[in-house]
Coordinates of C-alpha atoms in Angstrom, one line a residue:
M1 CA 25.6 -5.2 -34.4
K2 CA 26.4 -1.7 -35.8
S3 CA 29.1 -1.3 -38.3
G4 CA 32.3 -0.3 -36.7
W5 CA 31.7 -2.1 -33.5
I6 CA 33.8 -5.1 -32.7
T7 CA 33.2 -8.3 -30.6
K8 CA 35.5 -9.5 -28.0
T9 CA 35.2 -12.3 -25.4
L10 CA 35.0 -11.4 -21.7
D11 CA 38.4 -12.7 -21.0
Q12 CA 39.9 -10.2 -23.6
I13 CA 38.6 -7.1 -21.9
A14 CA 38.6 -7.9 -18.3
E15 CA 41.0 -9.5 -15.8
N16 CA 39.8 -12.4 -13.8
L17 CA 40.5 -12.2 -10.2
D18 CA 38.8 -15.3 -9.2
S19 CA 42.1 -16.8 -7.6
K20 CA 42.2 -14.2 -5.0
R21 CA 38.7 -14.8 -3.5
I22 CA 38.4 -16.5 0.0
P23 CA 35.1 -18.1 1.5
I24 CA 34.7 -17.6 5.2
T25 CA 32.0 -19.5 7.0
K26 CA 29.7 -17.7 9.1
A27 CA 31.2 -18.8 12.3
N28 CA 34.6 -17.7 11.4
R29 CA 33.5 -14.3 10.3
T30 CA 34.6 -11.2 12.5
S31 CA 32.0 -8.4 12.3
G32 CA 33.4 -5.2 10.8
P33 CA 32.8 -2.4 8.2
Y34 CA 33.7 -4.0 5.0
P35 CA 31.1 -5.6 2.6
Y36 CA 31.3 -9.4 2.2
Y37 CA 29.8 -10.2 -1.1
G38 CA 28.2 -13.4 -2.4
A39 CA 26.3 -14.5 -5.6
S40 CA 23.5 -12.0 -5.2
G41 CA 25.3 -9.1 -3.5
I42 CA 26.4 -8.1 0.0
V43 CA 25.6 -11.0 2.6
D44 CA 27.5 -9.7 5.6
Y45 CA 30.1 -7.2 6.8
V46 CA 33.4 -8.2 8.1
G47 CA 36.4 -6.9 9.8
E48 CA 39.1 -7.6 7.1
Y49 CA 39.2 -6.8 3.3
I50 CA 40.9 -8.7 0.4
F51 CA 40.0 -6.4 -2.6
D52 CA 40.6 -2.5 -2.8
G53 CA 39.2 -0.9 -5.8
D54 CA 36.5 -1.1 -8.5
S55 CA 35.4 -4.4 -9.9
L56 CA 32.4 -6.2 -11.6
L57 CA 31.0 -9.2 -9.5
V58 CA 29.0 -11.7 -11.6
S59 CA 27.1 -14.6 -9.8
E60 CA 28.8 -17.9 -10.2
D61 CA 26.0 -20.2 -9.0
G62 CA 22.5 -20.3 -7.8
A63 CA 18.9 -20.5 -9.3
N64 CA 19.1 -16.6 -9.8
L65 CA 21.3 -17.1 -12.9
L66 CA 18.1 -18.5 -14.6
A67 CA 15.3 -16.9 -12.7
R68 CA 17.1 -13.4 -12.9
A69 CA 14.8 -12.0 -9.9
T70 CA 17.8 -10.0 -9.0
P71 CA 20.8 -8.7 -11.1
I72 CA 23.5 -11.3 -11.7
A73 CA 26.2 -8.6 -12.4
F74 CA 26.8 -5.8 -9.9
P75 CA 29.6 -3.5 -9.1
A76 CA 31.8 -3.3 -6.0
T77 CA 34.1 -0.4 -5.1
G78 CA 36.4 0.6 -2.0
K79 CA 37.5 -2.2 0.4
Y80 CA 35.5 -5.6 0.4
W81 CA 35.8 -9.2 0.6
V82 CA 34.3 -11.7 -2.1
N83 CA 33.4 -15.5 -1.5
N84 CA 33.7 -17.9 -4.0
H85 CA 30.2 -17.8 -5.4
A86 CA 30.8 -14.6 -7.2
H87 CA 33.3 -14.0 -10.1
V88 CA 35.5 -10.9 -9.9
L89 CA 36.4 -9.0 -13.0
K90 CA 38.8 -6.1 -13.1
F91 CA 38.6 -3.5 -16.1
D92 CA 40.8 -0.8 -17.2
D93 CA 38.0 1.8 -17.8
L94 CA 34.9 2.1 -15.5
T95 CA 32.8 2.9 -18.5
T96 CA 33.5 -0.4 -20.1
Q97 CA 32.7 -2.1 -16.8
R98 CA 29.3 -0.6 -16.6
W99 CA 28.8 -1.4 -20.4
V100 CA 29.3 -4.9 -19.7
E101 CA 27.3 -4.8 -16.6
L102 CA 24.3 -3.6 -18.6
Y103 CA 25.1 -6.0 -21.4
L104 CA 25.0 -9.0 -19.0
E105 CA 21.7 -7.9 -17.7
S106 CA 20.3 -7.9 -21.2
I107 CA 21.1 -11.2 -22.6
P108 CA 19.9 -14.7 -21.3
L109 CA 22.8 -16.8 -20.0
D110 CA 21.2 -20.4 -20.4
E111 CA 23.6 -21.4 -23.0
Y112 CA 26.6 -20.7 -20.6
I113 CA 25.0 -22.4 -17.5
T114 CA 25.5 -26.0 -16.4
G115 CA 23.8 -28.1 -13.8
A116 CA 20.0 -28.4 -13.3
A117 CA 19.7 -28.8 -9.5
Q118 CA 22.4 -26.1 -9.0
P119 CA 23.0 -23.9 -11.9
K120 CA 26.5 -22.8 -12.2
L121 CA 28.4 -20.3 -14.5
N122 CA 31.9 -21.5 -14.2
Q123 CA 34.9 -19.3 -15.1
K124 CA 35.5 -20.8 -18.4
A125 CA 31.9 -20.2 -19.7
L126 CA 32.0 -16.7 -18.4
N127 CA 35.1 -15.9 -20.2
S128 CA 33.7 -17.1 -23.5
I129 CA 30.7 -14.8 -23.4
P130 CA 31.1 -12.5 -26.5
I131 CA 30.7 -8.8 -25.8
P132 CA 29.8 -6.3 -28.5
L133 CA 31.9 -3.1 -28.2
A134 CA 31.8 0.4 -29.3
S135 CA 34.4 2.8 -28.9
V136 CA 35.0 4.0 -25.3
Q137 CA 33.5 7.4 -26.3
E138 CA 30.4 5.7 -27.9
Q139 CA 30.1 3.6 -24.8
R140 CA 30.1 6.7 -22.6
R141 CA 27.1 8.2 -24.6
I142 CA 25.1 5.1 -24.5
V143 CA 25.7 4.3 -21.0
A144 CA 24.7 7.9 -19.9
I145 CA 21.5 7.6 -22.1
L146 CA 20.7 4.3 -20.4
D147 CA 21.6 5.4 -16.7
E148 CA 19.4 8.7 -17.2
A149 CA 16.5 6.5 -18.5
F150 CA 16.8 3.6 -15.9
E151 CA 16.7 6.5 -13.2
A152 CA 13.4 7.7 -14.4
I153 CA 12.1 4.4 -14.8
S154 CA 13.2 3.4 -11.5
E155 CA 11.3 6.5 -10.0
V156 CA 8.1 5.7 -11.7
K157 CA 8.4 2.0 -10.9
A158 CA 8.9 2.8 -7.1
N159 CA 5.8 4.9 -7.1
A160 CA 3.7 2.2 -8.8
E161 CA 5.0 -0.5 -6.4
K162 CA 4.2 1.6 -3.5
N163 CA 0.6 2.4 -4.9
L164 CA 0.2 -1.5 -5.5
L165 CA 1.2 -2.2 -1.9
S166 CA -1.2 0.6 -0.5
V167 CA -4.1 -0.9 -2.4
E168 CA -4.3 -4.0 -0.2
S169 CA -3.8 -2.0 3.1
L170 CA -6.4 0.7 2.0
L171 CA -9.0 -2.0 1.2
A172 CA -8.5 -3.9 4.6
Q173 CA -8.7 -0.5 6.3
R174 CA -12.0 0.5 4.5
V175 CA -13.6 -3.0 5.2
D176 CA -12.5 -2.6 8.8
E177 CA -14.3 0.6 9.0
L178 CA -17.5 -0.8 7.4
F179 CA -17.5 -3.5 10.1
Q180 CA -17.2 -0.9 12.9
C181 CA -20.1 1.1 11.9
P182 CA -23.1 2.0 14.2
A183 CA -25.2 -0.8 12.6
V184 CA -22.8 -3.4 13.4
Q185 CA -21.4 -2.1 16.6
Q186 CA -24.9 -1.8 18.1
A187 CA -26.3 -5.0 16.9
P188 CA -26.6 -7.9 19.3
A189 CA -23.3 -10.2 19.3
F190 CA -23.2 -13.9 19.9
L191 CA -20.3 -16.4 20.5
L192 CA -19.6 -18.3 17.3
G193 CA -20.1 -21.3 19.5
E194 CA -23.7 -20.5 19.9
L195 CA -24.2 -19.7 16.1
A196 CA -22.3 -22.5 14.4
S197 CA -20.7 -26.0 14.8
F198 CA -17.1 -26.9 14.0
R199 CA -15.2 -29.9 12.7
N200 CA -11.4 -30.5 12.1
G201 CA -10.3 -31.7 8.6
I202 CA -9.4 -35.2 7.8
N203 CA -5.9 -37.0 7.6
F204 CA -4.9 -39.3 4.7
D205 CA -1.8 -40.5 3.1
R206 CA -0.6 -41.9 -0.2
H207 CA -1.5 -45.4 1.0
S208 CA -5.3 -44.6 1.4
K209 CA -7.7 -46.6 -0.7
G210 CA -11.2 -45.4 -1.2
Q211 CA -12.9 -42.6 -2.8
S212 CA -11.3 -39.7 -4.8
V213 CA -12.4 -36.3 -3.6
R214 CA -11.4 -32.7 -4.0
I215 CA -9.8 -31.2 -0.9
V216 CA -9.4 -27.8 0.5
G217 CA -5.8 -27.4 1.7
V218 CA -3.7 -24.7 3.3
K219 CA -2.3 -23.5 -0.2
D220 CA -5.7 -22.6 -1.3
F221 CA -6.2 -20.0 1.2
Q222 CA -3.7 -17.2 0.1
Q223 CA -5.7 -14.0 -0.2
N224 CA -8.8 -15.6 -1.4
F225 CA -12.2 -15.0 -0.3
D226 CA -14.0 -17.8 -2.0
A227 CA -12.6 -21.2 -2.4
P228 CA -11.0 -21.8 -5.6
T229 CA -13.2 -24.9 -6.4
D230 CA -12.0 -25.4 -10.0
D231 CA -8.3 -25.6 -8.8
L232 CA -8.6 -27.8 -5.5
E233 CA -6.5 -31.0 -5.7
W234 CA -7.9 -34.5 -5.9
V235 CA -7.0 -36.9 -3.2
V236 CA -8.0 -40.5 -2.2
V237 CA -9.5 -40.9 1.3
E238 CA -9.7 -44.1 3.1
G239 CA -13.1 -45.6 2.2
E240 CA -16.1 -43.5 1.6
L241 CA -16.2 -39.7 2.5
S242 CA -18.6 -39.3 5.2
L243 CA -21.3 -36.6 4.9
A244 CA -19.8 -35.1 8.2
D245 CA -16.5 -34.5 6.5
R246 CA -17.9 -32.9 3.4
V247 CA -17.9 -29.1 2.9
E248 CA -21.1 -27.7 1.7
P249 CA -22.1 -24.1 0.2
G250 CA -21.9 -21.6 2.9
D251 CA -19.2 -23.5 5.1
I252 CA -16.3 -21.3 6.3
V253 CA -13.0 -23.1 6.6
F254 CA -10.2 -21.7 8.6
V255 CA -6.3 -22.5 8.6
R256 CA -5.9 -24.5 11.9
S257 CA -2.0 -25.1 11.9
N258 CA 0.8 -23.9 10.0
G259 CA 4.6 -23.0 10.8
N260 CA 3.7 -19.3 10.2
P261 CA 1.4 -17.8 12.7
E262 CA 0.3 -15.1 10.4
L263 CA -1.5 -17.9 8.4
I264 CA -3.5 -19.1 11.3
G265 CA -7.2 -18.2 11.2
R266 CA -7.3 -17.3 7.5
C267 CA -10.6 -18.3 6.1
L268 CA -12.4 -19.2 2.8
L269 CA -16.1 -19.3 2.0
I270 CA -17.2 -22.5 0.2
G271 CA -19.4 -22.1 -2.5
Q272 CA -21.2 -24.5 -5.0
M273 CA -19.3 -27.8 -5.6
S274 CA -19.5 -30.0 -8.5
E275 CA -17.6 -33.0 -6.8
P276 CA -17.3 -34.4 -3.3
T277 CA -15.1 -31.9 -1.6
T278 CA -13.5 -32.3 2.0
H279 CA -10.9 -30.2 3.9
S280 CA -7.4 -31.2 5.3
G281 CA -6.5 -31.9 8.8
F282 CA -4.7 -28.5 8.9
T283 CA -8.1 -26.9 8.7
I284 CA -11.1 -26.2 10.7
K285 CA -14.8 -26.3 9.1
M286 CA -17.4 -23.8 10.5
R287 CA -20.9 -24.4 9.5
L288 CA -23.7 -21.9 10.6
K289 CA -26.9 -22.9 12.1
G290 CA -30.0 -21.4 11.2
A291 CA -30.6 -18.6 8.7
S292 CA -29.9 -15.4 10.9
V293 CA -26.2 -14.8 9.7
N294 CA -25.4 -14.4 5.9
P295 CA -22.2 -16.4 5.3
R296 CA -20.8 -13.8 3.4
F297 CA -21.2 -11.3 6.0
A298 CA -19.8 -13.7 8.6
C299 CA -16.6 -14.5 6.4
H300 CA -15.9 -10.6 5.8
F301 CA -16.2 -10.1 9.6
L302 CA -13.9 -13.0 10.4
K303 CA -11.3 -11.7 7.9
S304 CA -11.2 -8.2 9.7
T305 CA -7.9 -7.0 11.3
S306 CA -9.2 -7.1 15.0
V307 CA -10.7 -10.9 14.4
R308 CA -7.5 -11.9 12.6
R309 CA -5.4 -10.4 15.6
Q310 CA -7.4 -12.4 18.0
L311 CA -7.1 -15.6 16.2
V312 CA -3.4 -15.2 15.7
E313 CA -2.7 -14.5 19.3
G314 CA -4.9 -17.1 20.4
G315 CA -2.8 -19.7 18.6
N316 CA -0.8 -22.4 20.7
G317 CA 1.9 -24.9 20.2
A318 CA 5.7 -24.5 19.7
S319 CA 7.1 -25.1 16.3
I320 CA 3.8 -25.7 14.8
K321 CA 1.3 -22.8 15.6
S322 CA -2.3 -24.0 16.0
L323 CA -5.9 -22.8 16.2
N324 CA -8.5 -24.9 18.0
Q325 CA -12.2 -24.9 18.1
G326 CA -12.4 -23.4 21.4
T327 CA -10.7 -20.2 20.2
L328 CA -13.1 -20.0 17.2
S329 CA -16.0 -20.7 19.5
A330 CA -15.1 -17.7 21.7
V331 CA -15.1 -15.1 18.9
R332 CA -18.1 -12.6 19.2
L333 CA -20.2 -12.0 16.0
P334 CA -22.5 -9.0 15.7
V335 CA -25.7 -10.0 14.1
P336 CA -27.6 -7.1 12.6
S337 CA -30.3 -7.6 10.2
L338 CA -30.0 -9.7 7.3
D339 CA -30.9 -6.4 5.1
V340 CA -27.9 -4.6 6.9
Q341 CA -25.7 -7.7 6.5
S342 CA -26.4 -7.9 2.7
E343 CA -25.8 -4.0 2.3
L344 CA -22.5 -4.4 4.2
V345 CA -21.4 -7.3 1.9
E346 CA -22.4 -5.4 -1.1
H347 CA -20.2 -2.3 0.1
A348 CA -17.3 -4.7 0.9
E349 CA -17.4 -6.5 -2.4
T350 CA -17.8 -3.2 -4.3
L351 CA -14.4 -2.1 -2.7
K352 CA -12.8 -5.5 -3.4
R353 CA -13.8 -5.2 -7.1
E354 CA -12.3 -1.7 -7.2
A355 CA -9.1 -2.9 -5.4
I356 CA -8.8 -5.5 -8.2
R357 CA -9.1 -2.9 -10.8
L358 CA -6.5 -0.7 -9.2
T359 CA -4.1 -3.6 -8.7
A360 CA -4.5 -4.6 -12.4
I361 CA -3.7 -1.0 -13.5
Y362 CA -0.4 -0.9 -11.4
E363 CA 0.6 -4.4 -12.5
R364 CA 0.2 -3.4 -16.1
K365 CA 2.2 -0.4 -15.4
L366 CA 5.1 -2.3 -13.9
A367 CA 5.0 -4.8 -16.7
A368 CA 5.1 -1.9 -19.2
L369 CA 8.2 -0.4 -17.3
D370 CA 10.0 -3.7 -17.3
E371 CA 9.2 -4.0 -21.2
L372 CA 10.5 -0.4 -21.7
K373 CA 13.8 -1.1 -19.9
N374 CA 14.5 -4.4 -21.9
S375 CA 13.5 -2.3 -25.1
L376 CA 16.1 0.3 -24.2
L377 CA 18.6 -2.4 -23.7
A378 CA 18.0 -4.1 -27.0
Q379 CA 18.4 -0.7 -28.9
A380 CA 21.6 0.1 -27.1
F381 CA 23.5 -2.9 -27.9
S382 CA 22.2 -3.0 -31.4
G383 CA 23.7 0.3 -31.9
Q384 CA 20.4 2.3 -32.0
L385 CA 21.0 4.7 -29.2
T386 CA 24.3 6.1 -30.5
A387 CA 23.2 9.6 -30.1
R388 CA 21.4 11.4 -27.3
Q389 CA 17.7 11.6 -28.1
P390 CA 14.6 12.3 -26.0
L391 CA 13.5 9.1 -24.0
R392 CA 9.9 9.6 -23.0
V393 CA 9.5 7.8 -19.7
A394 CA 6.0 8.3 -18.4
Q395 CA 6.4 10.2 -15.3
P396 CA 3.7 10.5 -12.6
Q397 CA 1.6 13.5 -13.0
A398 CA 1.9 16.4 -10.5
L399 CA -0.8 15.7 -7.9
Q400 CA -3.5 18.2 -8.7
T401 CA -5.2 19.0 -5.2
A402 CA -7.1 22.3 -6.4
T403 CA -9.8 20.4 -8.1
P404 CA -13.5 19.6 -7.0
Q405 CA -12.6 15.8 -7.1
F406 CA -9.9 16.2 -4.8
T407 CA -11.9 18.4 -2.3
A408 CA -14.7 15.8 -2.5
G409 CA -12.2 13.1 -1.5
V410 CA -11.0 15.3 1.4
I411 CA -14.7 15.8 2.6
A412 CA -15.8 12.2 2.3
L413 CA -12.6 11.2 4.2
A414 CA -13.6 13.4 7.0
Y415 CA -17.1 12.0 7.1
A416 CA -15.6 8.5 7.1
R417 CA -13.2 9.4 10.1
H418 CA -16.2 10.7 12.0
V419 CA -18.2 7.5 11.4
K420 CA -15.3 5.4 12.8
Q421 CA -15.6 7.4 16.0
Q422 CA -19.4 7.5 15.8
R423 CA -19.3 11.2 15.7
E424 CA -20.9 11.4 12.1
K425 CA -24.0 13.3 13.6
T426 CA -21.5 16.3 14.4
F427 CA -20.6 16.4 10.6
G428 CA -22.4 19.1 8.7
R429 CA -21.4 22.0 6.4
V430 CA -19.8 24.1 9.3
K431 CA -17.4 21.1 10.1
E432 CA -16.9 20.6 6.5
Q433 CA -15.8 24.0 5.8
K434 CA -13.5 24.0 8.9
V435 CA -12.0 20.8 7.7
L436 CA -11.3 22.3 4.3
H437 CA -9.7 25.5 5.8
L438 CA -7.4 23.6 8.4
V439 CA -6.3 21.2 5.7
E440 CA -5.0 24.2 3.7
S441 CA -3.6 26.0 6.7
I442 CA -2.2 23.2 8.9
A443 CA -1.6 20.3 6.3
K444 CA -0.4 22.8 3.6
V445 CA -2.4 21.2 1.0
N446 CA -3.7 24.0 -1.6
L447 CA -7.2 23.2 -2.4
G448 CA -8.0 26.2 -4.4
R449 CA -9.9 28.0 -1.8
Q450 CA -10.2 31.9 -1.4
P451 CA -11.4 32.1 2.3
M452 CA -13.4 35.0 3.6
K453 CA -14.5 36.0 7.1
D454 CA -18.0 34.8 7.7
A455 CA -20.3 34.2 10.7
A456 CA -19.3 30.6 10.9
G457 CA -15.5 31.2 10.6
P458 CA -13.2 31.1 7.4
N459 CA -15.4 30.0 4.6
D460 CA -15.1 29.6 0.8
F461 CA -18.8 28.5 0.2
Q462 CA -18.6 28.4 -3.6
H463 CA -15.5 26.2 -3.7
M464 CA -17.2 23.7 -1.3
L465 CA -20.5 23.8 -3.4
R466 CA -18.4 22.8 -6.7
A467 CA -16.9 19.7 -4.7
E468 CA -20.4 18.9 -3.6
Q469 CA -21.8 19.1 -7.0
W470 CA -19.0 17.0 -8.5
A471 CA -19.7 14.4 -5.8
K472 CA -23.3 14.2 -6.5
Q473 CA -22.9 13.9 -10.2
H474 CA -20.5 10.9 -9.5
S475 CA -22.9 9.1 -7.1
F476 CA -20.2 9.9 -4.2
F477 CA -22.2 11.7 -1.8
E478 CA -24.6 14.7 -1.1
M479 CA -25.3 17.1 1.6
V480 CA -29.1 17.0 2.7
E481 CA -30.8 19.9 4.4
R482 CA -31.9 19.1 7.8
G483 CA -33.7 22.0 9.6
Q484 CA -31.1 24.6 10.2
G485 CA -28.2 22.4 9.1
Y486 CA -27.0 20.0 6.6
D487 CA -26.4 16.0 6.9
F488 CA -23.8 14.0 4.8
K489 CA -25.6 11.5 2.7
P490 CA -23.3 8.6 1.3
L491 CA -24.5 7.8 -2.3
K492 CA -24.4 4.3 -4.2
D493 CA -20.8 4.7 -5.2
F494 CA -19.5 6.1 -2.1
D495 CA -17.2 3.2 -1.1
K496 CA -15.6 2.8 -4.6
H497 CA -14.9 6.7 -4.7
L498 CA -13.6 6.6 -1.2
L499 CA -11.0 3.9 -1.9
N500 CA -9.9 5.9 -5.0
A501 CA -9.7 9.1 -2.8
R502 CA -7.4 7.6 -0.3
Q503 CA -5.2 6.6 -3.4
E504 CA -5.5 10.1 -5.0
L505 CA -4.8 11.9 -1.6
G506 CA -1.4 9.8 -1.6
P507 CA 1.6 11.7 0.1
H508 CA -0.9 14.2 1.9
L509 CA -3.2 11.4 3.2
I510 CA -1.6 11.1 6.6
R511 CA -1.4 14.9 7.2
I512 CA -5.0 15.3 6.2
E513 CA -6.0 12.6 8.6
E514 CA -4.4 14.2 11.5
V515 CA -6.1 17.6 10.7
I516 CA -9.5 15.6 10.5
D517 CA -8.8 13.6 13.7
L518 CA -8.1 16.9 15.5
L519 CA -11.8 17.9 14.8
V520 CA -13.5 14.7 15.1
P521 CA -14.2 15.0 18.9
M522 CA -15.3 18.7 18.6
D523 CA -18.9 19.8 18.1
S524 CA -19.7 22.3 15.1
Q525 CA -19.2 25.3 17.6
D526 CA -16.0 24.4 18.9
A527 CA -14.6 23.5 15.3
E528 CA -15.8 26.9 14.2
V529 CA -14.0 28.7 17.0
F530 CA -10.8 26.7 16.6
A531 CA -10.7 27.4 12.8
T532 CA -11.5 31.0 13.4
V533 CA -8.7 31.4 15.9
H534 CA -6.1 29.7 13.7
A535 CA -7.1 32.0 10.5
A536 CA -7.2 35.2 12.9
W537 CA -3.6 34.2 14.2
N538 CA -2.3 33.7 10.8
N539 CA -3.8 37.1 9.5
L540 CA -2.0 38.9 12.3
L541 CA 1.3 37.2 11.3
M542 CA 0.6 38.1 7.8
D543 CA -0.1 41.8 8.8
G544 CA 3.2 42.1 10.4
V545 CA 1.5 42.1 13.9
E546 CA 2.7 40.2 17.1
A547 CA 0.1 37.8 17.8
T548 CA -0.4 38.2 21.5
E549 CA -3.4 36.4 23.2
S550 CA -5.2 39.8 23.4
R551 CA -4.7 40.5 19.7
I552 CA -5.9 36.9 18.8
L553 CA -9.0 37.3 20.6
K554 CA -9.8 40.7 19.3
E555 CA -9.2 39.5 15.6
A556 CA -11.1 36.3 16.1
R557 CA -14.1 37.4 18.3
D558 CA -14.5 41.2 18.2
S559 CA -13.4 42.0 14.8
W560 CA -14.4 39.0 12.8
H561 CA -18.3 39.0 12.7
P562 CA -20.9 40.3 15.1
D563 CA -22.3 36.7 15.6
K564 CA -19.0 35.8 17.1
L565 CA -19.6 37.9 20.2
L566 CA -22.5 35.4 21.0
I567 CA -19.9 32.7 21.6
P568 CA -18.5 33.1 25.2
E569 CA -14.7 34.3 25.3
H570 CA -13.5 31.4 27.2
K571 CA -14.1 29.1 24.1
F572 CA -11.6 31.2 22.1
K573 CA -9.1 31.2 25.1
K574 CA -9.4 27.4 25.0
A575 CA -8.9 27.2 21.3
I576 CA -5.6 29.4 21.7
E577 CA -4.5 27.0 24.4
L578 CA -5.0 24.1 22.2
V579 CA -3.3 25.5 19.2
R580 CA -0.1 25.8 21.4
R581 CA -0.6 22.7 23.1
K582 CA -0.8 20.8 19.7
N583 CA 2.2 22.8 18.4
L584 CA -0.1 24.1 15.5
I585 CA 1.0 27.7 15.7
P586 CA 0.6 29.4 12.3
D587 CA 3.6 30.6 10.6
G588 CA 2.1 33.3 8.4
T589 CA 2.1 31.2 5.3
G590 CA -1.5 30.1 5.3
K591 CA -4.1 31.9 3.1
Y592 CA -5.2 35.3 4.2
V593 CA -8.8 35.4 5.2
T594 CA -10.3 38.6 3.6
G595 CA -13.0 40.7 5.4
Q596 CA -15.6 40.1 2.5
R597 CA -18.4 37.8 3.8
A598 CA -19.3 34.7 2.0
L599 CA -23.0 34.2 1.2
L600 CA -24.4 31.3 3.0

């Protein structure tokens, strides 16, 4: 402890108001505006209050006293009610109250807690906790430093947690898109009942006498794809395990029964087993017949969102939801060629590996932030933060949108959205440019373009080429010449980069997807006309000219480029009407499209 500081027990610096607490059973509570506090914070709102003012509440009992998953000390202010699961402490100074709150969060309380089954911090033990005290002025300085740092840490942590959650959803979305590609959609589909046999798992109890075997149970599923063979439990079954009840490499096992319907239909792929292994009575085993279906392909498909929804909605029963063999047999499995199946499996598992990498990054970041917070608390209460000093909390870097990498991500996302609607044949360089222009003008994302009037609409050809060059160098994609146009060609690392791109697009993703989805149904000429009308409209507003329909038509068709006169006028009128109907009217803040022509 720093020289000049003193130590006092908690009862010497705070008044304990526990005697004023009154518990109310839920049945006897009257709903109202006042918070009703328990051991971990607000648990209800009631119609009356027993405390009015500021106090510090400290958990009296509960497993969280040891686990510390949530704060055990938290402030209450205004009018509120407290039950007998939280101590109530009143301080003369709010700075000292906050000081004690932070200190209690920084230290383990194990030596003050009694009870194993139900941990308890009684009033006597709470009062005996020694608190290191600086002067109120010094407390105020240190608390201000900590609060500022913790606010920054919380912001960074919230972003990391949001990114961590989005990795899983983005992975699921992209895998779903893989299995909606034309090669799968156009392949012949068969009922699982035609392709496989099914068998329910075995039942056993602690009195069974016979062979010891490994068993796949519901707890082994979680988010796993492959069965965790080395971690499976051993059980004793009655007699010898029959061959029919064994699982073999290539089998797929489903959760058949569970109280949580969201767990129904989760599946695992069985790999090589070194010991005899079976599966529990809460599961169903599927064994493919013949060699026309790659088990890994089947398992990926059966984990897709649409199939999972079908299986969950097909569950029956009351308190115990269950899946039966009939529901599984009715699922239709598309069966493309084995080469296509293998290619899709490789794509899906590349995505999974990338998701695991990203998850590890965010988990390390969260752990580092927790360590930083603990380190700051340790420094604070040892007297090392007595003067305001710069605290370096890693803030998220501002999102750089005007880079070739970011633009390449937008282009790839546009292609993926076209594939999803089986419209990829309409996606060439004309649409590519129109997507980029409208992402800037409608989604308001600055890609660093300098658009110019061109025969095909508002273009920045060199900007697009830089993005394409980056994409090709990183095995993302390339544009391949085809007669008078270009086709988009995914390269070997397309899926990995697309998953990263969805992450990098971050807060702009939804707006960008909305712009892309606007263009997906259009052919190249309709997209060209739409983007030209939007750009011409914006130009008029920036020139201070009223944007009437006749002026928009003149700017977009007559004055844009001679080639525009080859397009019927009614297409421009249709585009103007669409802009109005979709409420996408320019506001004059988009980029001005100059009269200089891009060289194509």
